PDB file of C-alpha atoms in Angstrom:
ATOM      1  CA  MET A  17      24.738 -23.183 -56.011  1.00 50.00           C
ATOM      2  CA  LYS A  18      21.118 -23.731 -56.857  1.00 53.00           C
ATOM      3  CA  TYR A  19      20.313 -23.876 -53.127  1.00 50.00           C
ATOM      4  CA  CYS A  20      22.148 -20.600 -52.442  1.00 50.00           C
ATOM      5  CA  ALA A  21      19.746 -18.775 -54.727  1.00 54.00           C
ATOM      6  CA  LEU A  22      16.774 -20.206 -52.797  1.00 46.00           C
ATOM      7  CA  LEU A  23      18.191 -19.167 -49.407  1.00 44.00           C
ATOM      8  CA  PRO A  24      16.970 -15.498 -49.548  1.00 47.00           C
ATOM      9  CA  LEU A  25      13.550 -16.674 -50.723  1.00 43.00           C
ATOM     10  CA  LEU A  26      13.383 -19.186 -47.859  1.00 43.00           C
ATOM     11  CA  PHE A  27      14.358 -16.433 -45.395  1.00 46.00           C
ATOM     12  CA  LEU A  28      11.552 -14.161 -46.670  1.00 45.00           C
ATOM     13  CA  ILE A  29       9.004 -16.956 -46.332  1.00 57.00           C
ATOM     14  CA  LEU A  30      10.104 -17.653 -42.736  1.00 52.00           C
ATOM     15  CA  VAL A  31       9.882 -13.983 -41.838  1.00 48.00           C
ATOM     16  CA  ALA A  32       6.414 -13.740 -43.362  1.00 52.00           C
ATOM     17  CA  LEU A  33       5.223 -16.790 -41.419  1.00 55.00           C
ATOM     18  CA  ALA A  34       6.836 -15.837 -38.088  1.00 53.00           C
ATOM     19  CA  PRO A  35       4.417 -14.833 -35.323  1.00 55.00           C
ATOM     20  CA  ARG A  36       3.726 -11.128 -35.395  1.00 51.00           C
ATOM     21  CA  THR A  37       3.953 -10.775 -31.592  1.00 46.00           C
ATOM     22  CA  ALA A  38       7.614 -11.738 -31.684  1.00 46.00           C
ATOM     23  CA  TRP A  39       8.280  -8.707 -33.871  1.00 43.00           C
ATOM     24  CA  ALA A  40       5.824  -6.351 -32.206  1.00 52.00           C
ATOM     25  CA  GLN A  41       7.042  -3.944 -29.579  1.00 68.00           C
ATOM     26  CA  GLN A  42       5.844  -4.985 -26.130  1.00 75.00           C
ATOM     27  CA  LYS A  43       4.148  -2.302 -24.047  1.00 84.00           C
ATOM     28  CA  ILE A  44       4.821  -1.713 -20.367  1.00 86.00           C
ATOM     29  CA  GLY A  45       2.360   0.103 -18.138  1.00 87.00           C
ATOM     30  CA  PHE A  46       2.526   1.535 -14.660  1.00 86.00           C
ATOM     31  CA  VAL A  47      -0.139   1.999 -11.973  1.00 89.00           C
ATOM     32  CA  ASP A  48       0.420   3.946  -8.762  1.00 88.00           C
ATOM     33  CA  PRO A  49      -1.523   2.020  -6.083  1.00 89.00           C
ATOM     34  CA  GLN A  50      -1.701   5.012  -3.722  1.00 88.00           C
ATOM     35  CA  ARG A  51      -3.326   7.119  -6.436  1.00 89.00           C
ATOM     36  CA  VAL A  52      -5.827   4.317  -7.080  1.00 90.00           C
ATOM     37  CA  VAL A  53      -6.694   4.330  -3.364  1.00 90.00           C
ATOM     38  CA  ASN A  54      -6.965   8.132  -3.302  1.00 91.00           C
ATOM     39  CA  GLY A  55      -8.907   8.369  -6.555  1.00 91.00           C
ATOM     40  CA  THR A  56     -11.623   5.732  -6.203  1.00 93.00           C
ATOM     41  CA  ARG A  57     -14.800   5.374  -4.168  1.00 94.00           C
ATOM     42  CA  LEU A  58     -13.564   1.998  -2.947  1.00 92.00           C
ATOM     43  CA  GLY A  59     -10.313   3.575  -1.813  1.00 92.00           C
ATOM     44  CA  GLN A  60     -12.099   6.445  -0.096  1.00 93.00           C
ATOM     45  CA  THR A  61     -14.315   3.989   1.795  1.00 93.00           C
ATOM     46  CA  ALA A  62     -11.262   2.013   2.873  1.00 92.00           C
ATOM     47  CA  LYS A  63      -9.505   5.227   3.939  1.00 94.00           C
ATOM     48  CA  ALA A  64     -12.539   6.217   6.027  1.00 95.00           C
ATOM     49  CA  ASP A  65     -12.370   2.824   7.762  1.00 94.00           C
ATOM     50  CA  LEU A  66      -8.672   3.393   8.399  1.00 95.00           C
ATOM     51  CA  ALA A  67      -9.378   6.873   9.795  1.00 96.00           C
ATOM     52  CA  ARG A  68     -11.833   5.372  12.297  1.00 97.00           C
ATOM     53  CA  TYR A  69      -9.228   2.772  13.268  1.00 97.00           C
ATOM     54  CA  VAL A  70      -6.568   5.461  13.737  1.00 97.00           C
ATOM     55  CA  ALA A  71      -8.983   7.585  15.798  1.00 97.00           C
ATOM     56  CA  GLU A  72      -9.619   4.643  18.138  1.00 97.00           C
ATOM     57  CA  LYS A  73      -5.875   4.052  18.527  1.00 97.00           C
ATOM     58  CA  LYS A  74      -5.379   7.756  19.303  1.00 97.00           C
ATOM     59  CA  ARG A  75      -8.210   7.677  21.834  1.00 97.00           C
ATOM     60  CA  ARG A  76      -6.585   4.764  23.671  1.00 97.00           C
ATOM     61  CA  ALA A  77      -3.206   6.508  23.583  1.00 97.00           C
ATOM     62  CA  SER A  78      -4.771   9.687  25.033  1.00 97.00           C
ATOM     63  CA  GLU A  79      -6.364   7.696  27.852  1.00 97.00           C
ATOM     64  CA  SER A  80      -3.019   6.064  28.597  1.00 96.00           C
ATOM     65  CA  ALA A  81      -1.250   9.445  28.566  1.00 96.00           C
ATOM     66  CA  ALA A  82      -3.824  10.828  31.003  1.00 96.00           C
ATOM     67  CA  GLN A  83      -3.221   7.871  33.335  1.00 95.00           C
ATOM     68  CA  VAL A  84       0.536   8.465  33.166  1.00 94.00           C
ATOM     69  CA  ALA A  85       0.038  12.154  33.981  1.00 94.00           C
ATOM     70  CA  ALA A  86      -2.191  11.315  36.953  1.00 93.00           C
ATOM     71  CA  LEU A  87       0.325   8.799  38.327  1.00 90.00           C
ATOM     72  CA  ARG A  88       3.111  11.330  37.896  1.00 90.00           C
ATOM     73  CA  LYS A  89       1.146  13.915  39.825  1.00 90.00           C
ATOM     74  CA  GLU A  90       0.496  11.372  42.610  1.00 86.00           C
ATOM     75  CA  ALA A  91       4.187  10.420  42.757  1.00 83.00           C
ATOM     76  CA  GLU A  92       5.174  14.080  43.105  1.00 84.00           C
ATOM     77  CA  ALA A  93       2.732  14.774  45.955  1.00 82.00           C
ATOM     78  CA  VAL A  94       4.446  16.496  48.876  1.00 78.00           C
ATOM     79  CA  ALA A  95       2.788  14.801  51.861  1.00 82.00           C
ATOM     80  CA  LEU A  96       3.897  11.208  51.108  1.00 80.00           C
ATOM     81  CA  SER A  97       5.960   8.870  53.226  1.00 86.00           C
ATOM     82  CA  ALA A  98       9.188   7.595  51.661  1.00 85.00           C
ATOM     83  CA  ALA A  99       7.726   4.110  51.151  1.00 88.00           C
ATOM     84  CA  GLU A 100       4.543   5.483  49.577  1.00 88.00           C
ATOM     85  CA  ARG A 101       6.574   7.794  47.301  1.00 86.00           C
ATOM     86  CA  VAL A 102       8.664   4.796  46.101  1.00 88.00           C
ATOM     87  CA  ARG A 103       5.508   2.726  45.481  1.00 91.00           C
ATOM     88  CA  ARG A 104       3.828   5.510  43.487  1.00 89.00           C
ATOM     89  CA  ASP A 105       7.040   6.293  41.613  1.00 91.00           C
ATOM     90  CA  GLU A 106       7.326   2.638  40.558  1.00 93.00           C
ATOM     91  CA  ALA A 107       3.679   2.640  39.448  1.00 92.00           C
ATOM     92  CA  TYR A 108       4.326   5.795  37.435  1.00 93.00           C
ATOM     93  CA  HIS A 109       7.429   4.334  35.725  1.00 95.00           C
ATOM     94  CA  ARG A 110       5.664   1.029  35.000  1.00 96.00           C
ATOM     95  CA  LYS A 111       2.712   2.879  33.428  1.00 95.00           C
ATOM     96  CA  SER A 112       5.114   5.115  31.475  1.00 95.00           C
ATOM     97  CA  ARG A 113       6.808   2.045  29.956  1.00 97.00           C
ATOM     98  CA  GLN A 114       3.410   0.541  29.137  1.00 97.00           C
ATOM     99  CA  HIS A 115       2.405   3.794  27.480  1.00 97.00           C
ATOM    100  CA  GLU A 116       5.558   3.845  25.340  1.00 97.00           C
ATOM    101  CA  LEU A 117       4.929   0.242  24.293  1.00 97.00           C
ATOM    102  CA  LEU A 118       1.326   1.133  23.454  1.00 97.00           C
ATOM    103  CA  LEU A 119       2.502   3.976  21.217  1.00 97.00           C
ATOM    104  CA  GLN A 120       4.954   1.685  19.408  1.00 98.00           C
ATOM    105  CA  GLU A 121       2.283  -0.990  19.010  1.00 98.00           C
ATOM    106  CA  ASN A 122      -0.183   1.592  17.664  1.00 97.00           C
ATOM    107  CA  ALA A 123       2.345   2.779  15.085  1.00 97.00           C
ATOM    108  CA  ARG A 124       2.977  -0.816  13.933  1.00 98.00           C
ATOM    109  CA  ASP A 125      -0.741  -1.610  13.839  1.00 97.00           C
ATOM    110  CA  ILE A 126      -1.587   1.505  11.851  1.00 97.00           C
ATOM    111  CA  LYS A 127       1.173   0.782   9.336  1.00 96.00           C
ATOM    112  CA  ALA A 128      -0.107  -2.803   8.978  1.00 97.00           C
ATOM    113  CA  GLU A 129      -3.682  -1.564   8.469  1.00 95.00           C
ATOM    114  CA  GLU A 130      -2.504   0.874   5.790  1.00 93.00           C
ATOM    115  CA  ALA A 131      -0.773  -2.004   3.991  1.00 92.00           C
ATOM    116  CA  LYS A 132      -3.950  -4.122   4.243  1.00 93.00           C
ATOM    117  CA  LEU A 133      -5.974  -1.241   2.827  1.00 91.00           C
ATOM    118  CA  LEU A 134      -3.652  -0.934  -0.158  1.00 88.00           C
ATOM    119  CA  GLN A 135      -3.701  -4.704  -0.728  1.00 90.00           C
ATOM    120  CA  TYR A 136      -7.509  -4.820  -0.505  1.00 91.00           C
ATOM    121  CA  VAL A 137      -8.007  -2.090  -3.082  1.00 90.00           C
ATOM    122  CA  MET A 138      -5.337  -3.471  -5.422  1.00 89.00           C
ATOM    123  CA  ARG A 139      -6.787  -6.998  -5.183  1.00 91.00           C
ATOM    124  CA  ARG A 140     -10.101  -5.536  -6.310  1.00 90.00           C
ATOM    125  CA  ALA A 141      -8.241  -3.719  -9.113  1.00 90.00           C
ATOM    126  CA  ASP A 142      -6.520  -6.907 -10.351  1.00 89.00           C
ATOM    127  CA  ALA A 143      -9.370  -7.797 -12.712  1.00 88.00           C
ATOM    128  CA  VAL A 144      -9.269  -4.273 -14.157  1.00 90.00           C
ATOM    129  CA  LEU A 145      -5.489  -4.470 -14.590  1.00 90.00           C
ATOM    130  CA  GLU A 146      -5.771  -7.826 -16.337  1.00 90.00           C
ATOM    131  CA  GLU A 147      -8.462  -6.593 -18.697  1.00 91.00           C
ATOM    132  CA  ILE A 148      -6.595  -3.389 -19.558  1.00 90.00           C
ATOM    133  CA  GLY A 149      -3.402  -5.394 -20.016  1.00 89.00           C
ATOM    134  CA  LYS A 150      -4.993  -7.857 -22.423  1.00 89.00           C
ATOM    135  CA  LYS A 151      -6.976  -5.296 -24.392  1.00 89.00           C
ATOM    136  CA  GLY A 152      -4.110  -2.817 -24.552  1.00 87.00           C
ATOM    137  CA  GLY A 153      -1.412  -5.334 -25.438  1.00 88.00           C
ATOM    138  CA  TYR A 154       0.651  -4.742 -22.311  1.00 86.00           C
ATOM    139  CA  ALA A 155       3.326  -7.319 -21.560  1.00 87.00           C
ATOM    140  CA  ILE A 156       3.830  -5.938 -18.034  1.00 85.00           C
ATOM    141  CA  ILE A 157       1.899  -3.575 -15.769  1.00 86.00           C
ATOM    142  CA  ILE A 158       3.999  -2.550 -12.775  1.00 85.00           C
ATOM    143  CA  THR A 159       2.194  -1.675  -9.540  1.00 85.00           C
ATOM    144  CA  ASP A 160       5.205  -1.177  -7.259  1.00 81.00           C
ATOM    145  CA  PRO A 161       6.421   2.432  -7.365  1.00 72.00           C
ATOM    146  CA  SER A 162       9.710   1.470  -5.715  1.00 73.00           C
ATOM    147  CA  ALA A 163      10.487  -0.936  -8.560  1.00 71.00           C
ATOM    148  CA  VAL A 164      10.466   1.829 -11.149  1.00 62.00           C
ATOM    149  CA  GLY A 165      13.178   4.414 -11.659  1.00 65.00           C
ATOM    150  CA  TYR A 166      11.552   6.366 -14.479  1.00 67.00           C
ATOM    151  CA  VAL A 167       8.093   6.259 -15.982  1.00 63.00           C
ATOM    152  CA  ASP A 168       6.971   8.258 -18.976  1.00 69.00           C
ATOM    153  CA  THR A 169       3.590   9.174 -17.536  1.00 68.00           C
ATOM    154  CA  SER A 170       2.293  10.350 -20.889  1.00 68.00           C
ATOM    155  CA  THR A 171       2.450   6.826 -22.321  1.00 73.00           C
ATOM    156  CA  ALA A 172       2.847   4.274 -19.526  1.00 76.00           C
ATOM    157  CA  ASP A 173       0.802   5.551 -16.557  1.00 80.00           C
ATOM    158  CA  LEU A 174      -2.502   3.686 -16.469  1.00 86.00           C
ATOM    159  CA  THR A 175      -3.522   4.819 -12.987  1.00 85.00           C
ATOM    160  CA  GLU A 176      -6.407   7.096 -14.000  1.00 87.00           C
ATOM    161  CA  ARG A 177      -7.799   4.481 -16.353  1.00 86.00           C
ATOM    162  CA  VAL A 178      -7.669   1.791 -13.661  1.00 88.00           C
ATOM    163  CA  ALA A 179      -9.319   4.125 -11.133  1.00 89.00           C
ATOM    164  CA  ARG A 180     -12.163   4.973 -13.574  1.00 90.00           C
ATOM    165  CA  GLU A 181     -12.753   1.297 -14.420  1.00 88.00           C
ATOM    166  CA  LEU A 182     -12.684   0.275 -10.759  1.00 88.00           C
ATOM    167  CA  ASP A 183     -15.205   2.983  -9.874  1.00 89.00           C
ATOM    168  CA  ALA A 184     -17.412   1.929 -12.790  1.00 89.00           C
ATOM    169  CA  ARG A 185     -17.411  -1.673 -11.575  1.00 84.00           C
ATOM    170  CA  SER A 186     -18.152  -0.809  -7.957  1.00 78.00           C
ATOM    171  CA  LYS A 187     -21.375   1.091  -8.684  1.00 70.00           C
TER     172      LYS A 187
END
């Protein structure tokens, strides 16, 4: 019976000595990578590089389209022998297929470059995220918008803060 009276006192001592972080509410933050890219000097520089890359891909596609149009015109010429018409028609169809493949390849390449751009900027932002996370007491900072169903932007969105810190560090 004597020990039963000490049990509440023992419980209070254990609670007092327990680590505070176990009882503290953990914070979760969110950063929108696309907004970091759009809102930082580093991101704008990377986007300019991407725009030049896209322009070059478009230039090559335009050249290919012009070649296809020229071959089509040649294949439709009136004063051709049957054999010559078949040869030019085959050349036109071959170039048309190559052009379609070029367009598909360009689309894949541009998408891959966009992903690289996002990764590059976010890798540079990792140190900022870590520092904000440690200083702010965040248990998790999510950077994948597709992984989040709802974010209370008034309390969890750290995007602007990350963008400001990243810009400050890249001066």
